[in-house]
Short mmCIF file of C-alpha atoms in Angstrom, two decimals:
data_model
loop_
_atom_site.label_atom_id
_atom_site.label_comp_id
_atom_site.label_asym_id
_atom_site.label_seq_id
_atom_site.Cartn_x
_atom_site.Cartn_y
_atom_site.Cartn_z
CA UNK H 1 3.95 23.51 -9.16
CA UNK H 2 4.08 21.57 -6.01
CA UNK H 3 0.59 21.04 -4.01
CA UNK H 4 -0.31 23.06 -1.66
CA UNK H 5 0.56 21.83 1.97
CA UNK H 6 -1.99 21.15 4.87
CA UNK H 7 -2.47 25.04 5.68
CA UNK H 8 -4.97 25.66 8.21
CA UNK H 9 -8.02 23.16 8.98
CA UNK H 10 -10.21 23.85 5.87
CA UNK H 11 -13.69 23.76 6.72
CA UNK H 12 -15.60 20.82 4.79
CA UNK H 13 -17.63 21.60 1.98
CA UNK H 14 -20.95 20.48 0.32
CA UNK H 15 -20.74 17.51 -1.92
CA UNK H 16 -22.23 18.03 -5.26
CA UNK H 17 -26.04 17.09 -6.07
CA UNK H 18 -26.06 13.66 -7.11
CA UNK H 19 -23.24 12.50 -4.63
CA UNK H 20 -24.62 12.61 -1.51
CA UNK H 21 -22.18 12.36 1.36
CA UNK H 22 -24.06 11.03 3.58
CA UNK H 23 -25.26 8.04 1.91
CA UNK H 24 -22.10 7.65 0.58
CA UNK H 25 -20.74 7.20 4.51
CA UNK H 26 -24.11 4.95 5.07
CA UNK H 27 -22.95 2.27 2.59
CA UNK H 28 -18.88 2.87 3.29
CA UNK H 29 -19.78 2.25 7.05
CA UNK H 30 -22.25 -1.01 6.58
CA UNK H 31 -19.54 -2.32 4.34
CA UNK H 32 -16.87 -1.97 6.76
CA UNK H 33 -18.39 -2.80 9.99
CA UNK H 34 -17.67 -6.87 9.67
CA UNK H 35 -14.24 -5.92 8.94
CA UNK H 36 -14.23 -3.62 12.41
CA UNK H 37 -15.72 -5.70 14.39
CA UNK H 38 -13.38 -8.54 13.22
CA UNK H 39 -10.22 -6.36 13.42
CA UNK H 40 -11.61 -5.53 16.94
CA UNK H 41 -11.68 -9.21 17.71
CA UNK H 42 -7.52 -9.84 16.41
CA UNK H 43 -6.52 -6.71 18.69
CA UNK H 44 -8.09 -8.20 21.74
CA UNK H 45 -6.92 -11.71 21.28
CA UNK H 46 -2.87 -10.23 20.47
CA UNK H 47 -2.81 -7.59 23.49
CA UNK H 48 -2.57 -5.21 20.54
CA UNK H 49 -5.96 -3.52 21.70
CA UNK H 50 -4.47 -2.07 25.10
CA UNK H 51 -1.23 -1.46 22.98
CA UNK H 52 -3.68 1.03 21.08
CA UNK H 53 -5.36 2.51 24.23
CA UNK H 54 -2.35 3.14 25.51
CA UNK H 55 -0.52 5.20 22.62
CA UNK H 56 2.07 2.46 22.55
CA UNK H 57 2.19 1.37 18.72
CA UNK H 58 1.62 5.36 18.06
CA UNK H 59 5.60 4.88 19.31
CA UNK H 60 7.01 1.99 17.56
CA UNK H 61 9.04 2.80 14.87
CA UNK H 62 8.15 1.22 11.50
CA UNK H 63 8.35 -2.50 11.63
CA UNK H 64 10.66 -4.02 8.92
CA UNK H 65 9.14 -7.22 8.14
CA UNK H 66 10.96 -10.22 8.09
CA UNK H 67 11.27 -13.25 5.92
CA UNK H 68 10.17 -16.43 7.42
CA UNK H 69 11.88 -18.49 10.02
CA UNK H 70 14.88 -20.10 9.05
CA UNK H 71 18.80 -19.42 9.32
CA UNK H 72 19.24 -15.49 9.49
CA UNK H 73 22.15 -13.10 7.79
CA UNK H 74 24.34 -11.77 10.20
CA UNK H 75 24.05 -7.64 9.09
CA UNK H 76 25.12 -6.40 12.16
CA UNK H 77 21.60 -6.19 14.45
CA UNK H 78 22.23 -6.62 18.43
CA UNK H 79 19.89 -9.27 19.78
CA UNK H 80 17.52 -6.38 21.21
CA UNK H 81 16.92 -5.55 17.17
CA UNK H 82 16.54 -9.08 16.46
CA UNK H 83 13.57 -9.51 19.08
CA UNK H 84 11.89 -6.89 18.09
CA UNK H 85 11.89 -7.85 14.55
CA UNK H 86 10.65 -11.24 15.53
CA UNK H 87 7.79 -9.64 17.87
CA UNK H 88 6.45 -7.34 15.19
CA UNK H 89 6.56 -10.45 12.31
CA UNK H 90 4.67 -12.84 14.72
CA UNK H 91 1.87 -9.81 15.22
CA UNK H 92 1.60 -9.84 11.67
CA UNK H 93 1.88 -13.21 10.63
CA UNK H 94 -1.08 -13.94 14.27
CA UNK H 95 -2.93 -11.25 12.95
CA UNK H 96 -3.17 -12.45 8.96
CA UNK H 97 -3.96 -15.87 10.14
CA UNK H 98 -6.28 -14.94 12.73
CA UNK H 99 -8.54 -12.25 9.96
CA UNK H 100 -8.29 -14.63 6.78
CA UNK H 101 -9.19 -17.58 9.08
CA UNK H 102 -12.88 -16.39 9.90
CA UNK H 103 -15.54 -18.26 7.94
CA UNK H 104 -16.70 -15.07 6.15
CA UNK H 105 -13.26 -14.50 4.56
CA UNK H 106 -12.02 -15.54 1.03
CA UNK H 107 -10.04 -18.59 0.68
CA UNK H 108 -9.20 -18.08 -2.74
CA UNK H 109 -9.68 -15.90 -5.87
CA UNK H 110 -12.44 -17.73 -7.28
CA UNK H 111 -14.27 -16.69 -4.01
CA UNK H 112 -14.21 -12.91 -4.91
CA UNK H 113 -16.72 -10.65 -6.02
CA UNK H 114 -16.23 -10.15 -9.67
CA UNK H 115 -14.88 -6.88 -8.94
CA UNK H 116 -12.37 -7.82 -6.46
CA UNK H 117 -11.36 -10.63 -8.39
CA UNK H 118 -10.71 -8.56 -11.55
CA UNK H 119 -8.31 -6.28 -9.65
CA UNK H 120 -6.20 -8.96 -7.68
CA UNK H 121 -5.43 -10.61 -11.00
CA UNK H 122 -4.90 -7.20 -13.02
CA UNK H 123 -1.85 -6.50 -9.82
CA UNK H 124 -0.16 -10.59 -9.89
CA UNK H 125 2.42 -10.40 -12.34
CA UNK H 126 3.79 -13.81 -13.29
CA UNK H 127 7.48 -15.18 -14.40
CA UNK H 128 6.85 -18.11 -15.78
CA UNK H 129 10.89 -18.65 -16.41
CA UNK H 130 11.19 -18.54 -12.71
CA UNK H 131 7.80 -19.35 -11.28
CA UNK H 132 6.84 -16.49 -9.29
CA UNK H 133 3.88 -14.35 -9.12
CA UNK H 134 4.64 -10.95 -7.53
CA UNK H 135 1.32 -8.04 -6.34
CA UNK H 136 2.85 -4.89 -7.42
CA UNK H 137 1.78 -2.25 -5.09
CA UNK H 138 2.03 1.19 -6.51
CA UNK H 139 3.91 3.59 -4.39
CA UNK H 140 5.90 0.59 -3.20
CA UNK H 141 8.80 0.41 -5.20
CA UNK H 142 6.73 -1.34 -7.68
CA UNK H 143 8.52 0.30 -11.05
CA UNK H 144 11.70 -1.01 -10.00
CA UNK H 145 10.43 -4.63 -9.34
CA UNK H 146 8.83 -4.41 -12.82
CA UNK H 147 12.30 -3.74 -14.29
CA UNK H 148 13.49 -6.89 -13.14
CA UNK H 149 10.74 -8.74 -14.28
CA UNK H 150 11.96 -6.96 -18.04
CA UNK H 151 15.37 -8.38 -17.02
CA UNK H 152 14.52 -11.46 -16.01
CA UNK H 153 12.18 -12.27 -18.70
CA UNK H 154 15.15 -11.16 -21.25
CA UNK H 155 13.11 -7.65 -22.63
CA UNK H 156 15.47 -5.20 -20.99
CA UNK H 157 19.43 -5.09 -20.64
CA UNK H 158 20.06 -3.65 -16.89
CA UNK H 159 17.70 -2.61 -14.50
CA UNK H 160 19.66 0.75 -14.40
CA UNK H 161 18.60 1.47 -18.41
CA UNK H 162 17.31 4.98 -17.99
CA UNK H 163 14.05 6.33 -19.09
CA UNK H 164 10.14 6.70 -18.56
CA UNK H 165 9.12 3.11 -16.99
CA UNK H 166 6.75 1.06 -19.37
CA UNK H 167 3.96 -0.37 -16.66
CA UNK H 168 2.19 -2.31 -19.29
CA UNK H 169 4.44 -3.62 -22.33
CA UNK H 170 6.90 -6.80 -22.24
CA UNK H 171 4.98 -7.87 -18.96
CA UNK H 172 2.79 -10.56 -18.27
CA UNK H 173 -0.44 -10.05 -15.76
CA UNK H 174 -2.15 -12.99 -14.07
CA UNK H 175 -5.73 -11.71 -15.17
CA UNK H 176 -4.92 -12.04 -19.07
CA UNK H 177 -4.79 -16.11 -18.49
CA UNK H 178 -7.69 -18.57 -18.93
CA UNK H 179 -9.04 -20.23 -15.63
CA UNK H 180 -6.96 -23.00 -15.54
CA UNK H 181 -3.68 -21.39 -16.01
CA UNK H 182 -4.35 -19.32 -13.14
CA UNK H 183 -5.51 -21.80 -10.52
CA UNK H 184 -2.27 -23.89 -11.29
CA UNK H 185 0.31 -20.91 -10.82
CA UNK H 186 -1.96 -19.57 -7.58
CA UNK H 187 -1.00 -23.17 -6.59
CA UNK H 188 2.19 -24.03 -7.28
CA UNK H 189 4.54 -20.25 -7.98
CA UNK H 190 5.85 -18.64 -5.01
CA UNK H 191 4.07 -15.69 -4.19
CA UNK H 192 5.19 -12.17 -2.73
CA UNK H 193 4.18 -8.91 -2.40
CA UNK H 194 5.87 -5.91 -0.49
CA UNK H 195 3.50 -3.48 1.73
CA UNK H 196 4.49 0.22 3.17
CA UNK H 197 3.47 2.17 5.82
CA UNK H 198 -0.55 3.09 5.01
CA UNK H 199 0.06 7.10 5.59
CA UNK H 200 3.30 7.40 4.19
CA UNK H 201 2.11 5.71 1.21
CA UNK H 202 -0.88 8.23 0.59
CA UNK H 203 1.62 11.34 1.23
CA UNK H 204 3.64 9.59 -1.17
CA UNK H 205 1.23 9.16 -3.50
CA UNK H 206 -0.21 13.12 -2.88
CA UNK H 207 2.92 14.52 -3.48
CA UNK H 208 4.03 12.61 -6.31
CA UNK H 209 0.66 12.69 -8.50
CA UNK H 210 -0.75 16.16 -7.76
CA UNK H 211 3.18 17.58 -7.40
CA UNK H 212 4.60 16.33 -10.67
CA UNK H 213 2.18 14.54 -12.63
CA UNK H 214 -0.32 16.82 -14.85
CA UNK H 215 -2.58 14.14 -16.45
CA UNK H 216 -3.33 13.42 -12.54
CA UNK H 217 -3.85 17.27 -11.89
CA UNK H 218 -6.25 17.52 -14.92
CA UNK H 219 -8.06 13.84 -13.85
CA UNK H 220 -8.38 14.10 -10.31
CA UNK H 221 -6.86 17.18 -9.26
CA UNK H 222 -9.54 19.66 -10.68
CA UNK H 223 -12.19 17.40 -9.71
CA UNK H 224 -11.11 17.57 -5.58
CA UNK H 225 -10.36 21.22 -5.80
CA UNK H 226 -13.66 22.24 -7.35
CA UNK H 227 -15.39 19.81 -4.83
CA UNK H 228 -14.27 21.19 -1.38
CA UNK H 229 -12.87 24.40 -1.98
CA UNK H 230 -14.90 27.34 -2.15
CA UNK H 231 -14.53 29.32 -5.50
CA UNK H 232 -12.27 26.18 -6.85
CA UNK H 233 -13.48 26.42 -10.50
CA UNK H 234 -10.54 28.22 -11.84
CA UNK H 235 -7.87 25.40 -10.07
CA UNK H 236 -5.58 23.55 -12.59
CA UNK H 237 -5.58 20.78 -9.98
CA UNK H 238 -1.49 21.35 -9.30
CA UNK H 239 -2.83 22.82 -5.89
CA UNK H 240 -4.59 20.21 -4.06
CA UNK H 241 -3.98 20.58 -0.42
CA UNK H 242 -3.36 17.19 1.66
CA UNK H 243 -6.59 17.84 3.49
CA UNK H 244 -8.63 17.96 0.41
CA UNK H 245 -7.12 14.88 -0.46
CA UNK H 246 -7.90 13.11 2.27
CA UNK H 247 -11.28 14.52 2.26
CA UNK H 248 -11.53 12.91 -1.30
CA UNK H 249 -10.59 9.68 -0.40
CA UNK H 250 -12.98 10.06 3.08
CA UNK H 251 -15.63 10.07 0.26
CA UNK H 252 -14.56 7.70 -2.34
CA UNK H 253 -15.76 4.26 -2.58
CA UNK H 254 -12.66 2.10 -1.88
CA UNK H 255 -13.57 -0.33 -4.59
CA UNK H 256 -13.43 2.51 -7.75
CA UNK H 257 -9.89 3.85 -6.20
CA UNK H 258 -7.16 4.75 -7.94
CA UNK H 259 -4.86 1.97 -7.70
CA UNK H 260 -2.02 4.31 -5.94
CA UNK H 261 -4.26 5.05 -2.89
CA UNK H 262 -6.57 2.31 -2.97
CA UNK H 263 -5.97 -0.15 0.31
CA UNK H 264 -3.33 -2.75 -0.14
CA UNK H 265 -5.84 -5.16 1.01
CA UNK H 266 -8.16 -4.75 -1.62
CA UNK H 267 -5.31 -4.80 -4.69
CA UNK H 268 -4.04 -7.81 -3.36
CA UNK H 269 -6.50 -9.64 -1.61
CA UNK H 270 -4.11 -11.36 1.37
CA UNK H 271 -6.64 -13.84 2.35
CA UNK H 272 -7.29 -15.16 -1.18
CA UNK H 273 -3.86 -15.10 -2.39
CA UNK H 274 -2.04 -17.00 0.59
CA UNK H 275 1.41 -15.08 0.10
CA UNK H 276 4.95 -16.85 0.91
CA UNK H 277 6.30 -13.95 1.84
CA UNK H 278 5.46 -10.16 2.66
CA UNK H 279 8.29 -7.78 2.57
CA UNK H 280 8.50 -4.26 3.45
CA UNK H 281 9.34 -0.82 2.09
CA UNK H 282 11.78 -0.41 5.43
CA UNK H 283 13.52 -3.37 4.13
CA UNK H 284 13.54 -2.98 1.04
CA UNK H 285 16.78 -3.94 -0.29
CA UNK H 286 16.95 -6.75 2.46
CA UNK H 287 14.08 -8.45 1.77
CA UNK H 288 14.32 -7.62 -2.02
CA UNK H 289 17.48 -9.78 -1.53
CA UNK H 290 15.93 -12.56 0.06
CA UNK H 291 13.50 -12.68 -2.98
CA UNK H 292 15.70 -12.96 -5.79
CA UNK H 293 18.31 -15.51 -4.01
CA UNK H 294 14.77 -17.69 -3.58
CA UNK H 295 13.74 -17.46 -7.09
CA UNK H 296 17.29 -18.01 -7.76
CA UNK H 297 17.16 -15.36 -10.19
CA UNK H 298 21.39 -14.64 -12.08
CA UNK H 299 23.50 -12.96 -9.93
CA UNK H 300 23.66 -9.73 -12.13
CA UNK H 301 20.22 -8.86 -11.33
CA UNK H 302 19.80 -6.60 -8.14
CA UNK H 303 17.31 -4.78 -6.96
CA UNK H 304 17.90 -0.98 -8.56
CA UNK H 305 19.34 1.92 -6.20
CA UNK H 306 17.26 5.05 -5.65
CA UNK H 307 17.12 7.69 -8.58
CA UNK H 308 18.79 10.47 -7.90
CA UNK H 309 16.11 12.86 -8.39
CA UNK H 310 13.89 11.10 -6.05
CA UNK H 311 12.36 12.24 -2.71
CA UNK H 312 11.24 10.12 -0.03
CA UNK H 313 8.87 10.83 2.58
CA UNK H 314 11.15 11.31 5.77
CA UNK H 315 9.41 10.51 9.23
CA UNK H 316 10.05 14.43 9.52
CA UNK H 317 7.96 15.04 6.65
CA UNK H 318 4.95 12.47 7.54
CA UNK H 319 5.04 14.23 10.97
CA UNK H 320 4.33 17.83 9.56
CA UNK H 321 1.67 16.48 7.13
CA UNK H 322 -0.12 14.69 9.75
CA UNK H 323 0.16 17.49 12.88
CA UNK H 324 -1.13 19.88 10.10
CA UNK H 325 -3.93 18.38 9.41
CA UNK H 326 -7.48 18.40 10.89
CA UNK H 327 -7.24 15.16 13.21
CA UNK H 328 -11.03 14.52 12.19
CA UNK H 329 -10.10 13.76 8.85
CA UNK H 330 -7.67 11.37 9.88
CA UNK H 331 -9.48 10.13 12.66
CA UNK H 332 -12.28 9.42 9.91
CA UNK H 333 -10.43 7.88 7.48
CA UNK H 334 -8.52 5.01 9.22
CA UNK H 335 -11.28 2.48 9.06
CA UNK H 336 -10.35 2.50 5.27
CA UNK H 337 -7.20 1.63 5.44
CA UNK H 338 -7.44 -0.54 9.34
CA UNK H 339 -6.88 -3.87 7.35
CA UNK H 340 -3.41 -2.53 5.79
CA UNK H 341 -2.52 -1.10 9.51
CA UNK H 342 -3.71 -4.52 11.28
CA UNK H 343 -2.42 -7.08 8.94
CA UNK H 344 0.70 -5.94 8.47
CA UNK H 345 1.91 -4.59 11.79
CA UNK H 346 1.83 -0.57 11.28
CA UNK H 347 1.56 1.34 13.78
CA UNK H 348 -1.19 3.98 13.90
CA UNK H 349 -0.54 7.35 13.10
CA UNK H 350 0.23 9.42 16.70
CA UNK H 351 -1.03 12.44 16.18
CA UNK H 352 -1.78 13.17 19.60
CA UNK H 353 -1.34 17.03 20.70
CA UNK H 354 1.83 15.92 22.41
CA UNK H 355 3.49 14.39 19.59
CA UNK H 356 2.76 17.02 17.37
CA UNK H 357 4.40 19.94 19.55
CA UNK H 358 7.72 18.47 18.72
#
């Protein structure tokens, strides 16, 4: 059974004794208020704060990120596309520099809470055969990058073998190294990661894990329903509506999320990890491209086409789920996921009463 769409603006609901919302929000907001005021600081300095005031980025389309300077492919792009690819990767690249070069920011892993530290290095998979460390991101084509890790490493055939992907087996994760090993490939491996649009990445994530998955309906599903919804005892979690989702992760700590909705920030740590390049979901096969012609990787291994059976968020889909959805929530839970919206150039979600008529 698929979950339940937005519906009509449910009304929220008493958290459980022993999980008190409001302190909950007390310790979320102290914890995020450097970050704010910081992020507020980037948008001034870029012009990106009027840009905000002004509903402008609520209007630029997704930004495919670019790799860095240097001779470009000729793929058919007028000069206008060109320009604004360049404007939108010198916002992000101002903006990472500008965040990760405050005094109160990381410089490397070592820096980390324990916590943080644990979860960066749990996400860095490494090649040794071809020196690369690559953050998987779930939700960002992050199986299919795994299966050319299998490929490249020599434990699977083609990266079109069908079948149930294996996330753990025949690959090799930064964290399971001793201290030393680490610090030299954080050093010396080239280093990517590839980021998505923040909102399309949760309704990805929403549809896909309370839609299709059941071990997610019985784990987390049951749990949201019974919390918010009135009467929500007798739920086998395969109905979670997008608001009570998003009501969930209003509440959650973003340090013990789920790694499919937790922040891309916090599972790969940007200003710790100083990343050689940061493609894009938009560009996927592009910039895919450009990653395996750097790690010269054989010329049989491509980046896997889209299963058949899959079914991507379309911008008309992200538009219903958003317009049909209290704007409070969403309104509420941006400061969660600002740092993934800032540092990598996303736009903020319009869901102004205009926008959503259409």
């Amino acid at each position: 059974m698929q979950p339940r769409g937005p519906g009509p603006a449910e009304p929220r609901r008493a958290v459980p004794p022993g999980r008190s919302r409001a302190r909950s929000r007390g310790a979320a907001g102290a914890a995020l208020l450097p970050s704010m005021l910081m992020f507020g600081v980037i948008l001034a300095s870029s012009g990106l704060l009027l840009m905000i005031e002004r509903g402008i980025l609520a209007q630029v389309g997704p930004p495919p990120l670019h790799p860095p300077a240097g001779p470009s492919r000729r793929d058919g792009r007028d000069s206008a596309a060109e320009l604004e690819l360049e404007v939108l990767r010198d916002t992000r690249n101002r903006t990472i520099r500008a965040l990760c070069g405050q005094r109160s920011m990381p410089r490397s892993v070592w820096e980390l809470p324990p916590g943080q530290r644990r979860t960066v290095l749990r996400h860095l998979l490494v090649s040794d055969k071809y020196r690369f460390l690559y953050c998987y991101v779930p939700k960002v084509a992050c199986s299919n990058w795994k299966r050319i890790l299998k490929v490249l490493d020599g434990a699977l055939e083609s990266v079109d073998v069908q079948g149930k992907m294996d996330h753990k087996s025949d690959l090799v994760f930064l964290g399971d190294m001793k201290p030393e090993e680490i610090s030299y490939r954080l050093k010396h491996y080239y280093k990517f990661i590839f980021v998505r649009n923040p909102m399309e990445r949760l309704l990805s994530a929403y549809r896909n894990k309370f839609g299709e998955i059941k071990e997610y309906q019985q784990k987390y599903g049951v749990e949201i329903v019974r919390r918010y919804r009135k009467n929500g005892g007798s739920s086998a979690g395969d109905d979670v509506s997008f608001s009570e989702f998003l009501q969930y992760l209003l509440d959650e700590d973003v340090e013990r999320m789920n790694e499919h909705w937790m922040p891309i920030y916090n599972l790969c740590q940007p200003c710790a990890v100083r990343y050689d390049f940061i493609g894009s979901y938009e560009r996927l096969h592009a910039d895919a491209s450009h990653v395996l012609e750097h790690i010269q990787s054989p010329s049989f291994v491509r980046f896997p086409e889209r299963q058949a059976w899959y079914k991507p968020v379309t911008a008309e889909t992200l538009h219903y789920y958003l317009c049909n959805t209290q704007r409070r929530l969403i309104r509420e839970l941006l400061p969660k996921y600002i740092l993934d919206f800032s540092l990598f150039a996303y736009p903020l979600p319009n869901i102004t009463s205009e926008f959503c008529r259409h």
